[in-house]
């Protein structure tokens, strides 16, 4: 069909559950993934296998990227299948509206790296135009920018001025404790790329508000605009 290049999206969930950290692109197939992501992870891994096979047999320059947790405009606020930050925002909003405690699954100790969606979009375009390896590449902020679910939740609670009780339900599974990813390979290509930071403090950083899509109600739209106010002053030029 004349397709010159395909860029597929993998996930940090595909890496082995028992591994050393930080994880990098060479470690994808080093062992079984976490049991909570068994089917999904192996399906994603097979994309890498397919890319390699197409290259060896047909010379196709098909590749894949591995982003960490994404947040930003046009997010999915569905609690059942949304990403971490919008899911937390929805939970805080619901607890505030209903006057109930905020219950979060697990201990809050697992750690994650978050990448702003517009940063990820810029990197996708770069991969499409400039990255010519078949091997995958991790698209992520640095290891030093990793935060706990507890830190993320407390930042959202503060930003939305939720005054109720915050409960971490330790009877529920934490899932994979961490998936600390190295962006060393990316930095070799783009040493000066500037990520929009999700600050590691518990209170949201004042700065230019990230515009979020309108969720199910006007009130929730106001809340989400306020919560994802995560850029430091002077950093707004990188995002509309």
mmCIF file of C-alpha atoms in Angstrom:
data_model
loop_
_atom_site.group_PDB
_atom_site.id
_atom_site.type_symbol
_atom_site.label_atom_id
_atom_site.label_comp_id
_atom_site.label_asym_id
_atom_site.label_seq_id
_atom_site.Cartn_x
_atom_site.Cartn_y
_atom_site.Cartn_z
ATOM 1 C CA UNK A 1 0.000 0.000 0.000
ATOM 2 C CA UNK A 2 3.034 2.279 -0.059
ATOM 3 C CA UNK A 3 3.042 3.105 3.658
ATOM 4 C CA UNK A 4 6.416 4.673 4.407
ATOM 5 C CA UNK A 5 6.295 4.760 8.191
ATOM 6 C CA UNK A 6 4.086 3.649 11.080
ATOM 7 C CA UNK A 7 4.461 4.888 14.650
ATOM 8 C CA UNK A 8 2.657 2.695 17.190
ATOM 9 C CA UNK A 9 2.033 3.516 20.830
ATOM 10 C CA UNK A 10 3.111 1.067 23.519
ATOM 11 C CA UNK A 11 2.963 1.537 27.298
ATOM 12 C CA UNK A 12 5.192 1.249 30.345
ATOM 13 C CA UNK A 13 2.779 -1.484 31.495
ATOM 14 C CA UNK A 14 4.489 -3.855 29.077
ATOM 15 C CA UNK A 15 7.757 -4.000 31.031
ATOM 16 C CA UNK A 16 8.549 -6.958 33.308
ATOM 17 C CA UNK A 17 7.058 -6.813 36.793
ATOM 18 C CA UNK A 18 10.288 -8.009 38.385
ATOM 19 C CA UNK A 19 13.019 -5.800 37.010
ATOM 20 C CA UNK A 20 15.683 -3.281 37.875
ATOM 21 C CA UNK A 21 15.057 0.451 37.655
ATOM 22 C CA UNK A 22 15.038 2.628 35.735
ATOM 23 C CA UNK A 23 13.571 0.589 32.905
ATOM 24 C CA UNK A 24 14.747 1.285 29.381
ATOM 25 C CA UNK A 25 13.924 0.241 25.837
ATOM 26 C CA UNK A 26 16.174 -2.843 25.923
ATOM 27 C CA UNK A 27 14.216 -4.480 28.767
ATOM 28 C CA UNK A 28 10.753 -4.945 27.230
ATOM 29 C CA UNK A 29 10.982 -8.708 26.723
ATOM 30 C CA UNK A 30 13.064 -9.589 29.794
ATOM 31 C CA UNK A 31 10.275 -11.263 31.769
ATOM 32 C CA UNK A 32 6.511 -11.479 32.332
ATOM 33 C CA UNK A 33 4.562 -8.266 32.966
ATOM 34 C CA UNK A 34 2.491 -7.521 36.062
ATOM 35 C CA UNK A 35 -0.466 -9.902 36.310
ATOM 36 C CA UNK A 36 -2.964 -7.027 36.313
ATOM 37 C CA UNK A 37 -1.886 -6.134 32.758
ATOM 38 C CA UNK A 38 -1.119 -9.601 31.420
ATOM 39 C CA UNK A 39 -3.145 -9.660 28.181
ATOM 40 C CA UNK A 40 -2.751 -5.970 27.388
ATOM 41 C CA UNK A 41 1.000 -6.072 27.935
ATOM 42 C CA UNK A 42 1.689 -9.074 25.732
ATOM 43 C CA UNK A 43 -0.507 -7.648 22.966
ATOM 44 C CA UNK A 44 1.501 -4.415 23.072
ATOM 45 C CA UNK A 45 4.797 -6.301 23.137
ATOM 46 C CA UNK A 46 3.815 -8.084 19.940
ATOM 47 C CA UNK A 47 3.715 -4.719 18.157
ATOM 48 C CA UNK A 48 7.447 -4.453 18.762
ATOM 49 C CA UNK A 49 7.909 -8.006 17.485
ATOM 50 C CA UNK A 50 5.841 -7.175 14.402
ATOM 51 C CA UNK A 51 7.861 -4.030 13.699
ATOM 52 C CA UNK A 52 11.111 -5.983 13.853
ATOM 53 C CA UNK A 53 9.724 -8.709 11.584
ATOM 54 C CA UNK A 54 8.489 -6.217 8.991
ATOM 55 C CA UNK A 55 11.896 -4.560 8.987
ATOM 56 C CA UNK A 56 13.819 -7.814 8.607
ATOM 57 C CA UNK A 57 11.581 -9.171 5.839
ATOM 58 C CA UNK A 58 10.468 -6.025 4.009
ATOM 59 C CA UNK A 59 12.758 -3.229 5.207
ATOM 60 C CA UNK A 60 9.801 -1.303 6.665
ATOM 61 C CA UNK A 61 10.697 1.572 8.981
ATOM 62 C CA UNK A 62 7.869 0.907 11.422
ATOM 63 C CA UNK A 63 8.579 1.859 15.027
ATOM 64 C CA UNK A 64 6.894 2.455 18.374
ATOM 65 C CA UNK A 65 6.954 4.885 21.272
ATOM 66 C CA UNK A 66 6.484 4.246 24.989
ATOM 67 C CA UNK A 67 4.896 7.184 26.836
ATOM 68 C CA UNK A 68 4.407 7.345 30.579
ATOM 69 C CA UNK A 69 1.133 8.569 32.191
ATOM 70 C CA UNK A 70 -0.475 11.342 30.151
ATOM 71 C CA UNK A 71 -2.421 14.375 31.389
ATOM 72 C CA UNK A 72 -3.749 17.511 29.724
ATOM 73 C CA UNK A 73 -6.436 18.938 27.433
ATOM 74 C CA UNK A 74 -9.192 16.656 26.100
ATOM 75 C CA UNK A 75 -8.565 14.092 28.818
ATOM 76 C CA UNK A 76 -10.860 11.220 29.704
ATOM 77 C CA UNK A 77 -12.513 11.882 33.069
ATOM 78 C CA UNK A 78 -14.251 8.526 33.255
ATOM 79 C CA UNK A 79 -13.366 6.890 36.565
ATOM 80 C CA UNK A 80 -13.524 3.397 35.076
ATOM 81 C CA UNK A 81 -11.122 3.801 32.179
ATOM 82 C CA UNK A 82 -9.547 7.261 32.436
ATOM 83 C CA UNK A 83 -5.926 8.030 33.226
ATOM 84 C CA UNK A 84 -4.676 8.606 36.761
ATOM 85 C CA UNK A 85 -4.951 12.391 37.102
ATOM 86 C CA UNK A 86 -8.350 12.923 35.424
ATOM 87 C CA UNK A 87 -9.694 9.937 37.355
ATOM 88 C CA UNK A 88 -8.572 11.529 40.621
ATOM 89 C CA UNK A 89 -10.102 14.855 39.574
ATOM 90 C CA UNK A 90 -13.443 13.164 38.919
ATOM 91 C CA UNK A 91 -13.330 11.387 42.274
ATOM 92 C CA UNK A 92 -12.589 14.619 44.134
ATOM 93 C CA UNK A 93 -15.356 16.410 42.256
ATOM 94 C CA UNK A 94 -17.890 13.674 43.072
ATOM 95 C CA UNK A 95 -16.887 13.561 46.751
ATOM 96 C CA UNK A 96 -17.183 17.326 47.009
ATOM 97 C CA UNK A 97 -20.591 17.381 45.316
ATOM 98 C CA UNK A 98 -21.961 14.533 47.434
ATOM 99 C CA UNK A 99 -20.393 15.576 50.727
ATOM 100 C CA UNK A 100 -18.654 12.233 51.129
ATOM 101 C CA UNK A 101 -15.137 11.114 51.971
ATOM 102 C CA UNK A 102 -12.677 10.734 49.123
ATOM 103 C CA UNK A 103 -11.667 7.094 48.840
ATOM 104 C CA UNK A 104 -8.695 6.164 46.687
ATOM 105 C CA UNK A 105 -7.763 2.570 45.939
ATOM 106 C CA UNK A 106 -4.511 1.349 47.414
ATOM 107 C CA UNK A 107 -2.003 2.883 49.780
ATOM 108 C CA UNK A 108 -1.101 5.883 47.641
ATOM 109 C CA UNK A 109 2.536 4.810 47.672
ATOM 110 C CA UNK A 110 2.938 3.670 44.037
ATOM 111 C CA UNK A 111 4.914 6.123 41.938
ATOM 112 C CA UNK A 112 4.336 7.356 38.415
ATOM 113 C CA UNK A 113 5.819 9.723 35.841
ATOM 114 C CA UNK A 114 3.421 12.136 34.140
ATOM 115 C CA UNK A 115 3.874 13.709 30.709
ATOM 116 C CA UNK A 116 1.803 16.660 29.496
ATOM 117 C CA UNK A 117 -0.221 15.670 26.423
ATOM 118 C CA UNK A 118 0.942 18.565 24.256
ATOM 119 C CA UNK A 119 4.568 17.721 25.029
ATOM 120 C CA UNK A 120 3.796 14.170 23.966
ATOM 121 C CA UNK A 121 2.177 15.422 20.761
ATOM 122 C CA UNK A 122 5.305 17.408 19.894
ATOM 123 C CA UNK A 123 7.426 14.315 20.493
ATOM 124 C CA UNK A 124 5.133 12.164 18.344
ATOM 125 C CA UNK A 125 5.643 14.557 15.434
ATOM 126 C CA UNK A 126 9.394 14.431 15.983
ATOM 127 C CA UNK A 127 9.345 10.620 15.968
ATOM 128 C CA UNK A 128 7.326 10.588 12.756
ATOM 129 C CA UNK A 129 9.658 13.005 10.995
ATOM 130 C CA UNK A 130 13.088 12.394 12.497
ATOM 131 C CA UNK A 131 13.358 9.134 14.464
ATOM 132 C CA UNK A 132 14.474 6.373 12.115
ATOM 133 C CA UNK A 133 15.133 3.444 14.448
ATOM 134 C CA UNK A 134 12.888 0.395 14.493
ATOM 135 C CA UNK A 135 13.603 -0.080 18.192
ATOM 136 C CA UNK A 136 11.099 1.651 20.510
ATOM 137 C CA UNK A 137 11.835 4.902 22.293
ATOM 138 C CA UNK A 138 10.525 5.978 25.709
ATOM 139 C CA UNK A 139 8.844 9.398 25.731
ATOM 140 C CA UNK A 140 8.921 10.573 29.326
ATOM 141 C CA UNK A 141 9.993 13.166 31.813
ATOM 142 C CA UNK A 142 13.068 12.313 33.853
ATOM 143 C CA UNK A 143 13.292 9.878 36.731
ATOM 144 C CA UNK A 144 13.571 12.790 39.158
ATOM 145 C CA UNK A 145 10.053 13.935 38.196
ATOM 146 C CA UNK A 146 8.336 10.781 39.426
ATOM 147 C CA UNK A 147 5.615 11.381 42.059
ATOM 148 C CA UNK A 148 3.509 9.141 44.298
ATOM 149 C CA UNK A 149 -0.233 8.717 43.830
ATOM 150 C CA UNK A 150 -0.596 10.212 47.313
ATOM 151 C CA UNK A 151 1.275 13.362 46.256
ATOM 152 C CA UNK A 152 -0.822 13.673 43.118
ATOM 153 C CA UNK A 153 -4.064 13.194 45.059
ATOM 154 C CA UNK A 154 -3.125 15.728 47.726
ATOM 155 C CA UNK A 155 -2.274 18.321 45.081
ATOM 156 C CA UNK A 156 -5.678 17.860 43.468
ATOM 157 C CA UNK A 157 -7.433 17.967 46.847
ATOM 158 C CA UNK A 158 -5.726 21.263 47.654
ATOM 159 C CA UNK A 159 -6.433 22.770 44.243
ATOM 160 C CA UNK A 160 -10.132 21.876 44.384
ATOM 161 C CA UNK A 161 -10.385 23.007 48.009
ATOM 162 C CA UNK A 162 -11.827 19.694 49.096
ATOM 163 C CA UNK A 163 -12.251 19.766 52.884
ATOM 164 C CA UNK A 164 -13.519 16.245 53.426
ATOM 165 C CA UNK A 165 -11.691 13.148 54.569
ATOM 166 C CA UNK A 166 -9.095 11.569 52.288
ATOM 167 C CA UNK A 167 -8.976 7.783 52.647
ATOM 168 C CA UNK A 168 -6.503 5.413 51.047
ATOM 169 C CA UNK A 169 -8.213 2.033 50.874
ATOM 170 C CA UNK A 170 -5.354 -0.366 51.505
ATOM 171 C CA UNK A 171 -7.661 -3.376 51.059
ATOM 172 C CA UNK A 172 -7.529 -2.638 47.331
ATOM 173 C CA UNK A 173 -4.549 -3.536 45.194
ATOM 174 C CA UNK A 174 -1.872 -0.948 44.488
ATOM 175 C CA UNK A 175 -1.118 -2.537 41.151
ATOM 176 C CA UNK A 176 2.444 -2.235 39.930
ATOM 177 C CA UNK A 177 4.388 -0.241 42.531
ATOM 178 C CA UNK A 178 6.437 1.762 40.078
ATOM 179 C CA UNK A 179 7.493 1.830 36.449
ATOM 180 C CA UNK A 180 10.342 4.315 36.637
ATOM 181 C CA UNK A 181 11.412 4.883 33.048
ATOM 182 C CA UNK A 182 14.669 6.288 31.746
ATOM 183 C CA UNK A 183 14.505 8.965 29.058
ATOM 184 C CA UNK A 184 18.250 8.696 28.415
ATOM 185 C CA UNK A 185 17.743 7.580 24.814
ATOM 186 C CA UNK A 186 15.367 10.469 24.129
ATOM 187 C CA UNK A 187 17.815 12.920 25.684
ATOM 188 C CA UNK A 188 20.566 11.690 23.375
ATOM 189 C CA UNK A 189 18.426 12.837 20.463
ATOM 190 C CA UNK A 190 16.804 15.882 22.098
ATOM 191 C CA UNK A 191 19.016 17.066 24.965
ATOM 192 C CA UNK A 192 17.328 20.469 25.169
ATOM 193 C CA UNK A 193 13.681 19.385 25.027
ATOM 194 C CA UNK A 194 11.741 21.169 27.772
ATOM 195 C CA UNK A 195 8.939 19.259 29.461
ATOM 196 C CA UNK A 196 5.985 20.987 31.075
ATOM 197 C CA UNK A 197 6.483 19.967 34.727
ATOM 198 C CA UNK A 198 3.991 18.480 37.104
ATOM 199 C CA UNK A 199 5.341 19.936 40.307
ATOM 200 C CA UNK A 200 6.208 17.501 43.070
ATOM 201 C CA UNK A 201 4.737 19.662 45.821
ATOM 202 C CA UNK A 202 1.398 18.968 47.463
ATOM 203 C CA UNK A 203 -0.081 22.335 46.645
ATOM 204 C CA UNK A 204 -0.583 23.227 42.981
ATOM 205 C CA UNK A 205 1.861 25.698 41.523
ATOM 206 C CA UNK A 206 0.400 29.003 40.405
ATOM 207 C CA UNK A 207 0.822 29.810 36.749
ATOM 208 C CA UNK A 208 -1.046 29.779 33.488
ATOM 209 C CA UNK A 209 -4.148 27.592 33.650
ATOM 210 C CA UNK A 210 -4.250 24.563 31.417
ATOM 211 C CA UNK A 211 -7.481 24.684 29.433
ATOM 212 C CA UNK A 212 -9.413 21.467 29.837
ATOM 213 C CA UNK A 213 -12.321 20.176 27.747
ATOM 214 C CA UNK A 214 -15.827 20.674 29.106
ATOM 215 C CA UNK A 215 -16.698 17.540 31.109
ATOM 216 C CA UNK A 216 -20.199 16.599 32.146
ATOM 217 C CA UNK A 217 -21.056 19.910 33.799
ATOM 218 C CA UNK A 218 -20.008 23.556 33.958
ATOM 219 C CA UNK A 219 -18.983 23.144 37.606
ATOM 220 C CA UNK A 220 -16.638 20.272 36.873
ATOM 221 C CA UNK A 221 -15.113 22.241 34.006
ATOM 222 C CA UNK A 222 -14.240 24.999 36.460
ATOM 223 C CA UNK A 223 -12.707 22.471 38.830
ATOM 224 C CA UNK A 224 -10.561 20.850 36.164
ATOM 225 C CA UNK A 225 -9.297 24.185 34.896
ATOM 226 C CA UNK A 226 -8.077 24.928 38.399
ATOM 227 C CA UNK A 227 -6.599 21.553 39.224
ATOM 228 C CA UNK A 228 -4.309 21.198 36.264
ATOM 229 C CA UNK A 229 -2.663 24.543 36.953
ATOM 230 C CA UNK A 230 0.663 22.785 37.031
ATOM 231 C CA UNK A 231 3.104 24.998 35.204
ATOM 232 C CA UNK A 232 5.536 27.263 36.925
ATOM 233 C CA UNK A 233 5.370 30.993 36.107
ATOM 234 C CA UNK A 234 7.024 31.798 32.816
ATOM 235 C CA UNK A 235 6.486 28.351 31.336
ATOM 236 C CA UNK A 236 3.195 29.089 29.607
ATOM 237 C CA UNK A 237 4.781 29.773 26.244
ATOM 238 C CA UNK A 238 5.243 26.052 25.689
ATOM 239 C CA UNK A 239 1.546 25.299 25.778
ATOM 240 C CA UNK A 240 -1.479 27.115 24.372
#
